XYZ file of C-alpha atoms in Angstrom:
687
model
C -39.781 -18.351 -6.831
C -36.631 -18.913 -8.829
C -34.439 -21.719 -7.692
C -31.021 -20.807 -6.296
C -28.107 -21.477 -8.584
C -25.418 -24.013 -7.640
C -23.017 -21.127 -7.333
C -25.152 -19.460 -4.693
C -25.702 -22.751 -2.853
C -21.952 -23.493 -2.797
C -21.045 -20.151 -1.191
C -23.883 -20.421 1.309
C -22.811 -23.957 2.208
C -19.251 -22.812 2.743
C -20.410 -20.121 5.156
C -22.079 -22.758 7.380
C -18.681 -24.303 8.089
C -17.407 -21.119 9.773
C -16.854 -21.832 13.489
C -16.141 -18.366 14.726
C -18.193 -15.224 14.974
C -17.530 -13.127 11.830
C -18.762 -9.939 13.498
C -16.347 -10.452 16.349
C -13.456 -10.988 13.857
C -14.435 -7.858 11.894
C -14.344 -5.831 15.087
C -10.908 -7.137 15.892
C -9.570 -6.176 12.484
C -10.898 -2.600 12.529
C -10.358 -1.805 16.206
C -13.915 -2.157 17.565
C -17.610 -2.116 16.587
C -17.699 1.667 16.515
C -15.036 1.796 13.850
C -16.778 -0.880 11.814
C -20.089 0.902 11.885
C -18.506 4.258 10.949
C -16.657 2.605 8.008
C -19.872 1.095 6.762
C -21.634 4.447 7.132
C -18.919 6.208 5.086
C -18.868 3.604 2.345
C -22.609 3.756 2.144
C -22.429 7.564 1.739
C -20.229 7.082 -1.262
C -22.251 4.223 -2.746
C -25.460 6.294 -2.746
C -23.829 9.045 -4.848
C -24.418 8.660 -8.618
C -21.049 10.304 -9.488
C -19.215 7.401 -7.889
C -20.949 4.677 -9.887
C -18.336 2.385 -11.452
C -20.282 0.790 -14.262
C -18.792 2.797 -17.200
C -15.172 2.938 -15.936
C -13.775 0.366 -18.321
C -14.736 2.447 -21.373
C -13.525 5.922 -20.283
C -10.679 7.326 -22.285
C -8.045 9.317 -20.373
C -9.532 12.718 -21.133
C -13.024 11.688 -20.083
C -11.636 9.868 -17.091
C -9.849 12.984 -15.884
C -12.961 15.080 -16.213
C -14.832 12.389 -14.238
C -12.046 12.431 -11.616
C -12.361 16.164 -11.238
C -16.186 15.835 -10.785
C -15.663 13.052 -8.235
C -13.045 15.165 -6.392
C -15.382 18.031 -6.159
C -18.220 15.908 -4.769
C -15.760 14.210 -2.357
C -14.706 17.605 -0.949
C -18.389 18.636 -0.646
C -19.330 15.442 1.276
C -16.419 15.960 3.641
C -17.528 19.538 4.453
C -21.295 18.796 4.485
C -20.841 15.953 6.990
C -17.907 17.516 8.868
C -15.855 14.351 8.373
C -12.356 13.926 9.863
C -9.224 12.703 8.104
C -9.882 9.042 8.932
C -13.370 9.308 7.426
C -11.924 10.987 4.328
C -9.499 8.058 3.996
C -12.442 5.673 4.105
C -14.254 7.631 1.407
C -11.156 7.358 -0.740
C -11.163 3.600 -0.060
C -14.777 3.324 -1.036
C -14.296 5.327 -4.256
C -11.494 2.877 -5.183
C -9.718 5.148 -7.573
C -6.995 7.743 -7.414
C -8.483 11.242 -7.767
C -6.862 14.630 -8.516
C -7.731 15.872 -5.061
C -6.156 13.094 -3.001
C -2.752 14.634 -2.536
C -4.409 17.825 -1.304
C -5.531 15.983 1.844
C -2.792 13.288 1.733
C 0.264 15.473 1.231
C -0.289 19.203 0.776
C -2.094 19.751 4.063
C 0.093 17.309 6.123
C 3.327 18.854 4.812
C 2.226 22.423 5.708
C 1.047 21.170 9.090
C 4.293 19.384 9.865
C 6.814 21.802 8.325
C 5.045 25.215 8.407
C 5.366 27.689 11.189
C 2.342 28.488 13.290
C 1.790 31.674 11.222
C 2.008 29.725 7.953
C -0.418 27.062 9.250
C -2.782 29.782 10.216
C -2.570 31.274 6.745
C -2.804 28.227 4.483
C -4.600 25.477 6.341
C -7.983 27.144 6.750
C -8.034 27.927 3.021
C -7.021 24.337 2.179
C -9.589 22.759 4.556
C -12.364 24.743 2.921
C -10.982 23.889 -0.554
C -10.530 27.597 -1.410
C -7.139 26.513 -2.605
C -6.330 22.966 -3.834
C -2.810 21.757 -3.458
C -0.352 18.928 -4.426
C 3.148 17.835 -3.496
C 5.874 18.435 -6.082
C 9.093 16.619 -5.475
C 9.855 14.235 -8.340
C 11.464 15.692 -11.447
C 11.928 14.431 -14.970
C 15.553 13.709 -14.238
C 15.476 12.710 -10.560
C 13.131 10.919 -8.198
C 14.699 9.057 -5.289
C 17.924 11.197 -5.222
C 16.545 14.193 -3.430
C 20.019 15.830 -3.122
C 20.302 16.143 -6.919
C 16.985 17.901 -7.552
C 17.561 20.598 -10.159
C 14.676 23.025 -9.349
C 16.127 25.976 -7.473
C 14.655 28.614 -5.133
C 17.103 31.545 -5.104
C 16.646 34.263 -2.506
C 16.214 37.760 -4.052
C 17.048 40.088 -1.110
C 16.108 43.311 -2.940
C 12.447 42.218 -3.223
C 12.308 39.689 -0.298
C 11.290 36.886 -2.726
C 12.272 33.478 -3.935
C 12.900 32.929 -7.570
C 11.784 29.411 -8.514
C 13.516 28.156 -11.567
C 13.706 24.965 -13.561
C 17.410 25.199 -14.292
C 17.379 22.505 -17.014
C 14.874 20.646 -19.118
C 15.202 17.664 -16.758
C 14.393 19.882 -13.777
C 10.661 19.847 -14.767
C 8.517 18.506 -11.934
C 7.010 15.267 -13.131
C 4.446 12.710 -12.052
C 2.826 15.162 -9.662
C -0.661 13.972 -8.759
C -3.288 16.720 -9.147
C -0.944 19.119 -10.879
C -2.064 18.346 -14.435
C -5.425 20.084 -14.252
C -6.949 20.665 -10.804
C -4.496 22.090 -8.361
C -4.075 25.819 -7.726
C -1.023 25.439 -5.439
C 1.858 23.047 -4.832
C 4.323 22.449 -2.043
C 7.481 22.301 -4.100
C 10.811 20.739 -3.156
C 13.633 22.968 -4.476
C 17.223 23.629 -3.682
C 17.502 26.732 -1.495
C 20.160 29.156 -2.804
C 21.335 32.265 -0.892
C 24.173 34.347 -2.255
C 25.295 31.474 -4.460
C 25.390 28.912 -1.600
C 23.316 25.752 -1.970
C 21.631 24.811 1.355
C 19.887 21.684 -0.108
C 16.249 20.897 -0.738
C 13.562 22.788 1.114
C 9.783 23.118 0.750
C 7.937 26.127 -0.680
C 4.247 26.847 -1.147
C 3.959 27.872 -4.781
C 0.825 29.314 -6.447
C 0.329 27.548 -9.763
C -2.960 28.761 -11.216
C -5.053 31.865 -10.846
C -7.914 31.667 -8.368
C -9.980 33.846 -10.795
C -9.818 31.843 -14.061
C -7.575 28.802 -13.268
C -4.988 29.826 -15.882
C -1.336 29.091 -15.027
C 0.608 32.146 -13.787
C 3.146 33.677 -16.180
C 6.520 31.824 -15.751
C 4.883 28.441 -15.257
C 4.350 25.823 -17.929
C 2.071 23.147 -16.562
C 0.205 20.051 -18.033
C -0.563 16.362 -17.844
C 2.049 13.706 -18.479
C -0.411 11.382 -20.261
C -1.870 7.898 -19.645
C -0.208 5.450 -17.281
C 0.645 1.731 -17.362
C -2.150 -0.869 -17.258
C -4.716 1.950 -17.541
C -4.175 2.744 -13.930
C -4.626 6.103 -12.235
C -6.557 7.311 -15.283
C -8.644 9.701 -13.313
C -5.612 11.302 -11.753
C -3.993 13.933 -13.953
C -0.402 13.372 -12.982
C 1.274 16.576 -14.172
C 4.430 18.347 -15.050
C 5.582 21.929 -14.266
C 8.440 23.993 -15.525
C 9.315 27.246 -13.762
C 10.943 30.162 -15.537
C 12.329 32.499 -12.830
C 8.977 32.560 -11.167
C 8.766 34.784 -7.990
C 7.061 33.957 -4.698
C 7.281 35.745 -1.322
C 9.962 34.732 1.140
C 7.318 33.731 3.596
C 6.201 30.953 1.264
C 9.167 28.854 2.377
C 7.899 26.506 5.091
C 9.844 27.569 8.234
C 8.966 25.426 11.196
C 12.517 24.022 11.281
C 14.697 25.847 8.699
C 14.358 29.628 8.520
C 15.536 32.498 6.318
C 15.330 36.048 7.620
C 14.622 39.255 5.715
C 18.356 39.993 5.331
C 19.047 36.469 3.974
C 20.362 34.746 7.083
C 19.774 30.994 7.036
C 18.959 29.137 10.304
C 19.367 25.430 10.036
C 17.003 23.045 11.640
C 17.877 21.508 15.045
C 17.982 18.063 13.388
C 18.675 17.373 9.727
C 15.848 14.869 9.346
C 13.001 16.673 11.177
C 11.131 17.006 7.827
C 10.946 13.232 7.541
C 7.593 13.192 9.364
C 5.578 13.704 6.155
C 7.376 10.844 4.407
C 6.713 8.522 7.343
C 3.042 9.395 7.243
C 2.701 8.523 3.577
C 4.574 5.257 3.999
C 2.624 4.335 7.160
C -0.696 4.930 5.323
C 0.514 2.684 2.465
C 0.845 -0.307 4.829
C -2.804 -0.123 5.943
C -3.757 0.501 2.340
C -1.964 -2.710 1.261
C -3.966 -4.597 3.931
C -7.173 -3.342 2.405
C -6.089 -4.197 -1.145
C -4.756 -7.708 -0.484
C -7.805 -8.540 1.716
C -10.094 -7.481 -1.167
C -8.128 -9.549 -3.658
C -8.295 -12.643 -1.477
C -12.049 -12.035 -0.836
C -12.781 -12.077 -4.583
C -10.568 -15.018 -5.303
C -11.841 -17.132 -2.355
C -15.509 -16.608 -3.169
C -15.029 -17.405 -6.831
C -12.910 -20.477 -6.224
C -15.600 -21.730 -3.822
C -18.296 -21.586 -6.540
C -16.106 -22.657 -9.435
C -16.148 -26.352 -10.141
C -13.703 -28.139 -12.500
C -13.063 -31.873 -13.073
C -14.065 -34.787 -10.857
C -10.701 -35.332 -9.103
C -11.181 -36.555 -5.569
C -9.650 -34.431 -2.737
C -9.808 -34.680 1.084
C -12.621 -32.083 1.012
C -14.542 -33.325 -2.016
C -18.338 -33.307 -1.722
C -18.857 -36.126 -4.209
C -20.610 -38.124 -1.486
C -23.249 -35.404 -1.232
C -23.295 -34.262 -4.891
C -21.880 -37.205 -6.940
C -22.915 -35.496 -10.227
C -20.993 -32.327 -9.540
C -17.394 -31.531 -10.311
C -14.867 -30.684 -7.567
C -14.833 -27.147 -6.209
C -11.595 -25.529 -7.247
C -10.927 -24.257 -3.729
C -10.656 -27.932 -2.561
C -7.495 -28.592 -4.598
C -4.451 -28.538 -2.329
C -2.339 -26.521 -4.713
C -5.001 -23.796 -4.840
C -5.155 -23.713 -1.054
C -1.360 -23.604 -0.783
C -1.293 -20.538 -3.010
C -4.404 -18.761 -1.569
C -4.512 -19.295 2.124
C -1.044 -17.884 2.985
C -2.221 -14.653 1.376
C -5.269 -14.539 3.568
C -2.904 -14.915 6.553
C -0.679 -12.105 5.072
C -3.779 -9.855 4.849
C -4.496 -10.369 8.593
C -0.797 -9.724 9.382
C -0.937 -6.511 7.312
C -3.864 -5.253 9.355
C -1.905 -5.721 12.529
C 1.187 -4.025 10.954
C -0.730 -1.100 9.698
C -2.166 -0.439 13.139
C 1.223 -0.535 14.897
C 3.003 1.524 12.244
C 0.393 4.223 12.498
C 0.689 4.227 16.316
C 4.489 4.613 15.910
C 3.915 7.574 13.534
C 1.584 9.331 15.964
C 4.049 8.789 18.780
C 6.799 10.173 16.611
C 4.827 13.320 15.682
C 3.929 13.870 19.394
C 7.564 13.735 20.233
C 8.662 16.023 17.381
C 6.161 18.681 18.416
C 8.032 19.039 21.652
C 11.489 18.698 20.080
C 11.984 15.007 20.982
C 13.655 13.155 18.125
C 14.574 9.942 19.988
C 12.327 7.710 17.891
C 12.808 9.366 14.517
C 15.511 7.177 13.096
C 13.823 3.936 14.085
C 10.330 4.988 12.898
C 11.656 6.302 9.595
C 13.657 3.157 8.894
C 10.825 0.846 9.880
C 8.323 2.666 7.751
C 10.735 2.500 4.829
C 11.371 -1.212 5.213
C 7.681 -1.975 5.627
C 6.688 0.187 2.701
C 9.078 -1.702 0.461
C 8.050 -5.145 1.696
C 4.287 -4.621 2.103
C 3.677 -2.955 -1.322
C 5.716 -5.767 -2.956
C 3.661 -8.594 -1.421
C 0.365 -6.782 -2.062
C 1.095 -6.311 -5.798
C 2.343 -9.872 -6.169
C -0.660 -11.155 -4.117
C -3.228 -9.353 -6.285
C -1.727 -10.824 -9.418
C -1.590 -14.299 -7.827
C -5.244 -13.992 -6.934
C -6.050 -13.234 -10.541
C -4.050 -16.185 -11.761
C -5.793 -18.390 -9.265
C -9.098 -17.598 -10.961
C -8.018 -19.082 -14.216
C -9.237 -17.784 -17.604
C -12.076 -15.685 -16.174
C -9.474 -13.908 -13.933
C -8.338 -11.988 -16.916
C -11.656 -10.225 -17.269
C -11.830 -6.658 -16.094
C -15.034 -7.578 -14.332
C -13.215 -9.564 -11.661
C -12.400 -6.212 -10.035
C -8.752 -7.320 -9.843
C -7.405 -5.637 -12.958
C -8.336 -2.175 -11.784
C -6.978 -2.990 -8.299
C -3.679 -4.321 -9.667
C -3.196 -1.208 -11.696
C -3.706 0.846 -8.488
C -1.289 -1.241 -6.373
C 1.583 -1.599 -8.847
C 2.811 2.024 -8.847
C 3.196 1.885 -5.008
C 6.291 -0.218 -5.696
C 8.032 2.847 -7.094
C 6.353 5.979 -5.640
C 7.292 7.234 -2.153
C 10.617 5.543 -2.697
C 11.522 2.768 -5.178
C 11.150 -0.514 -3.303
C 14.722 -1.578 -4.043
C 16.395 1.734 -3.403
C 14.331 2.312 -0.219
C 15.759 -0.807 1.451
C 19.022 1.090 1.946
C 17.313 3.187 4.660
C 16.798 0.174 6.927
C 20.166 -1.178 6.108
C 21.950 2.052 7.021
C 19.927 2.243 10.229
C 20.906 -1.326 11.219
C 24.496 -0.723 10.502
C 24.503 2.134 12.973
C 22.638 -0.148 15.460
C 25.329 -2.814 15.052
C 27.990 -0.334 16.036
C 25.870 0.767 19.041
C 25.337 -2.831 20.109
C 29.082 -3.427 20.002
C 29.946 -0.340 22.065
C 26.934 0.711 24.261
C 24.481 -2.236 24.035
C 22.002 -0.661 26.451
C 21.264 1.990 23.799
C 20.047 -0.432 21.072
C 16.472 0.457 20.054
C 13.622 -1.938 20.820
C 13.182 -3.619 17.425
C 16.967 -4.070 16.952
C 17.640 -5.846 20.265
C 18.152 -9.122 18.333
C 21.574 -7.709 17.359
C 22.763 -8.384 20.950
C 22.748 -12.109 20.446
C 25.563 -11.755 17.876
C 27.948 -10.088 20.319
C 29.190 -13.479 21.453
C 30.406 -14.487 18.059
C 31.366 -18.065 18.838
C 28.050 -18.817 20.524
C 26.135 -17.155 17.738
C 27.929 -19.017 14.963
C 27.117 -22.312 16.680
C 23.527 -21.406 17.482
C 20.931 -23.855 16.150
C 17.111 -23.783 15.864
C 15.439 -25.302 18.952
C 12.776 -27.248 17.025
C 12.711 -30.932 17.920
C 9.109 -31.967 17.307
C 6.928 -30.655 14.483
C 4.620 -29.043 17.047
C 7.488 -26.867 18.175
C 6.948 -24.764 15.063
C 3.615 -23.602 16.504
C 5.358 -21.828 19.376
C 5.436 -18.045 18.578
C 8.550 -17.674 20.697
C 10.319 -20.240 18.570
C 9.159 -18.499 15.404
C 10.399 -15.091 16.641
C 13.783 -16.580 17.631
C 14.156 -17.852 14.111
C 13.487 -14.523 12.531
C 15.688 -12.726 15.056
C 18.621 -15.062 14.343
C 18.367 -14.500 10.657
C 18.181 -10.666 11.068
C 21.139 -10.616 13.475
C 23.218 -12.729 11.089
C 22.433 -10.730 7.969
C 22.961 -7.356 9.728
C 26.358 -8.317 11.273
C 27.536 -9.868 8.030
C 26.632 -6.667 6.174
C 28.308 -4.599 8.791
C 31.498 -6.629 8.546
C 31.471 -6.477 4.771
C 30.946 -2.669 4.726
C 33.686 -2.091 7.287
C 36.100 -4.292 5.228
C 35.294 -2.163 2.157
C 35.950 1.135 3.882
C 32.716 2.031 5.616
C 29.290 3.379 4.559
C 30.711 6.465 2.938
C 33.111 4.507 0.749
C 32.621 4.475 -3.019
C 31.818 0.789 -2.883
C 28.576 1.236 -0.914
C 26.457 0.360 -3.968
C 28.168 -3.008 -4.068
C 26.196 -3.931 -0.960
C 22.786 -3.055 -2.360
C 21.746 -6.712 -2.730
C 22.593 -7.431 0.913
C 20.713 -4.198 1.967
C 17.590 -5.523 0.230
C 17.933 -8.863 2.025
C 18.292 -7.413 5.530
C 15.674 -4.797 5.040
C 13.046 -7.378 3.930
C 14.214 -9.719 6.651
C 13.626 -7.098 9.304
C 10.235 -6.199 7.756
C 9.213 -9.867 7.918
C 10.367 -10.038 11.568
C 8.263 -7.105 12.710
C 5.287 -8.285 10.696
C 5.430 -11.636 12.505
C 6.107 -9.962 15.830
C 3.209 -7.459 15.600
C 0.751 -10.113 14.485
C 1.714 -12.280 17.485
C 1.456 -9.281 19.831
C -1.923 -8.318 18.387
C -3.307 -11.768 19.163
C -1.815 -11.757 22.683
C -3.495 -8.422 23.248
C -6.802 -9.802 21.919
C -6.581 -12.654 24.479
C -5.666 -10.347 27.423
C -8.671 -9.474 29.564
C -6.934 -6.261 30.563
C -6.711 -5.012 26.961
C -9.176 -2.418 25.960
C -12.417 -3.925 24.585
C -11.811 -2.703 21.048
C -8.708 -4.866 20.658
C -10.030 -8.038 22.249
C -11.494 -11.067 20.411
C -13.515 -14.123 21.431
C -11.765 -17.446 22.177
C -13.116 -18.899 18.929
C -11.726 -16.015 16.922
C -8.330 -16.187 18.729
C -8.094 -19.902 17.870
C -8.285 -19.219 14.131
C -6.112 -16.092 14.489
C -3.419 -18.262 16.005
C -3.593 -20.580 13.003
C -3.277 -17.622 10.692
C -0.335 -16.236 12.625
C 1.378 -19.591 12.526
C 0.761 -19.985 8.797
C 1.960 -16.431 8.132
C 5.195 -16.973 10.085
C 5.981 -20.499 8.869
C 5.095 -19.833 5.188
C 7.357 -16.829 5.310
C 10.163 -18.945 6.610
C 9.464 -21.582 3.953
C 9.648 -19.241 1.000
C 12.965 -17.784 2.357
C 14.392 -21.128 3.505
C 17.859 -20.487 2.102
C 18.376 -17.637 4.556
C 17.786 -19.932 7.474
C 19.822 -22.858 6.272
C 22.974 -21.334 4.743
C 24.539 -21.041 8.199
C 23.239 -24.466 9.331
C 20.807 -22.855 11.726
C 18.187 -25.338 10.413
C 18.966 -28.970 9.839
C 17.353 -31.060 7.037
C 14.827 -32.700 9.388
C 13.592 -29.250 10.610
C 13.120 -28.163 7.025
C 10.990 -31.214 6.352
C 8.927 -30.811 9.481
C 8.443 -27.111 8.634
C 6.984 -27.957 5.237
C 4.743 -30.603 6.814
C 3.499 -28.081 9.398
C 2.706 -25.477 6.734
C 0.758 -28.001 4.773
C -1.155 -28.973 7.868
C -2.029 -25.381 8.717
C -3.225 -24.753 5.200
C -5.589 -27.725 5.510
C -6.831 -26.579 8.917
C -7.978 -23.238 7.472
C -9.963 -24.677 4.555
C -13.391 -24.732 6.238
C -12.782 -21.204 7.586
C -11.671 -19.496 4.367
C -14.969 -17.994 3.287
C -15.688 -16.783 6.815
C -12.240 -15.231 7.070
C -12.642 -13.199 3.970
C -16.224 -12.216 4.891
C -14.749 -10.831 8.104
C -12.799 -8.244 6.016
C -16.258 -6.677 5.565
C -15.822 -5.476 1.966
C -19.235 -4.657 0.464
C -20.023 -5.471 -3.122
C -19.929 -1.804 -4.109
C -16.263 -1.703 -2.983
C -15.229 -4.995 -4.566
C -16.908 -4.118 -7.895
C -16.491 -7.811 -8.858
C -18.768 -9.981 -10.897
C -16.962 -13.129 -9.693
C -16.394 -12.115 -6.082
C -19.845 -10.749 -5.085
C -21.276 -11.763 -1.677
C -24.166 -13.786 -3.231
C -21.870 -16.071 -5.172
C -23.793 -15.612 -8.479
C -20.537 -15.392 -10.401
C -21.651 -16.712 -13.797
C -24.853 -14.695 -13.905
C -23.102 -11.536 -12.925
C -20.282 -12.031 -15.454
C -22.850 -12.606 -18.213
C -24.754 -9.501 -17.218
C -21.692 -7.447 -17.194
C -20.680 -8.569 -20.629
C -24.027 -7.378 -21.984
C -23.054 -3.790 -21.006
C -20.132 -3.837 -23.476
C -20.841 -0.949 -25.988
C -19.968 -3.329 -28.921
C -23.092 -5.295 -28.055
C -25.458 -2.386 -28.632
C -25.444 -3.123 -32.404
C -26.282 -6.382 -34.115
C -23.722 -5.699 -36.753
C -20.502 -4.124 -35.537
C -19.185 -0.718 -36.516
C -16.585 -1.250 -39.245
C -18.371 -4.095 -41.100
C -19.035 -2.028 -44.177
C -15.591 -0.464 -44.269
C -13.418 -3.494 -43.498
C -15.080 -6.868 -42.953
C -17.377 -6.896 -45.944
C -14.739 -5.866 -48.514
C -12.472 -8.671 -47.139
C -15.225 -11.262 -47.331
C -16.240 -10.208 -50.861
C -12.748 -9.737 -52.251
C -13.013 -12.898 -54.325
C -16.691 -12.602 -55.182
C -19.901 -13.803 -53.703
C -19.794 -17.093 -51.794
C -22.724 -19.311 -51.208
C -22.537 -22.148 -48.681
């Protein structure tokens, strides 16, 4: 029997230090044992399918990758129908596949948009066809010339009363739909955002179901020019054929305008929706899903990095956790260096906080849609603003975190076989799609400015997550408010932490409100001058609710009256509290200027904060491997030579390198054409 490698021994030894039940922690993260088992079942379904094997992905060019993506999409749809899987199971299959496929926006946007904005008759017509994949759709909003600025889209839908049709037209070259996932090759239909024009009057952007390709031969219909926009940055999304489309006075029936809220009659009479923002539901869904997705991405990145840093040994520098007394001949494990821990462990805490945030945000979305179905729009503004703020913040920290995990792994981290390069390329575009992360912060800022006015006039009407604004009503008391921390241990009180975040949010929001009012109000031409402050308050609010929801999640897990799926054991709660404290205090530490510029913190508090963060990082060291194991990401999903569950990092990296096509020949292709002539240019050489 072969002797276990030191790598394998190191990871196994690290697991013995875990002092909580990993299964219990996994159940907490995923909302119960039933959800965990279903996730494992779905991932295993995908892992057993040859078409989803990832071994040759690094060497696929864009054309071959798109063809593979179409094949994978087809099998994905077949599995969903064969096993009668629901939308949550489909999302888990997508997670397991770990690549963006042409069919994803069919389930992720095309169907949800029709369900949320279509009339009952339209849903009855289109959804059964879409659910059986008799039509395949995408969502076409972004144009070559406009993305975030929906009001300036140039695609038009002009009502032709004589024939009871819409004429879809790309009015300029820059009106071409662009970046549309699935449009480049696979989709037969699209829900298209276009300006609605009736008798020369512009009624703004509305949504239309537009047939793109023939269901007989898949050729584009006359009047439509459609294709693929080409390869993307970092080699990402290479199986997704992001497409373009230009419409040349292309006709569709009047009934193809989605009419749950806005309506146009046969004689061209426009009926406006009862609320201008009822169509925001589909945007909220996509942004809410992204928050959970970032939890899965960052937890995978930290899993890979933690395992590798546990088995990687460099130098013989003593640390508090050095095992030189047990293995004097061995170098120090990289994960034992304090600087490494200080970079890595807060990201593990962030991952846990993201899981909690993803759960609450999805519950808020479901509550919103339940209300909208009965005409209740009370929560719409808050849910839309919160999803916008969290989308911006969470995708930002996930992208930065994945890259930080790569850098933590040193030179080997640059290898594709870490699994992080592909992941990073998948996360990065989330910083600009579904709203640019900087532009999007204006949504929360505008919402909070309205809340400030409400707080100053009818304070009882302030929405739940904005109640911190009330503390700023007494201006003199608020200006003189100071952090209550006296002893270092006070930082570990969640109520103290929340008070700190609330004070910061209240100050930034009221300062922005006063500045905007002084400049003439939100509609003034100087609004853009406040964009930097909008970004600050939006991310501050996002950080506040992230901390709040993580704290609430742990309190629920401790409460015996909470449903069993949300509870956790006392041992798990103990480590969760450490993670929550680290998440909150590290977030304060990296934004310290915001908490000190109004003297809310004094120098001694800043020093005790840093000491407490350092202490929390040290307290998590023995639990790090167990904490990432609890994320329950199988090796198939991680696709990482360096982060596999057995710890055999070097052997797996070697084995992967041997699969490089260049290594199939002893003498490389190009030797006779290029290398030999160069070597022989000055005659034969004998050494």
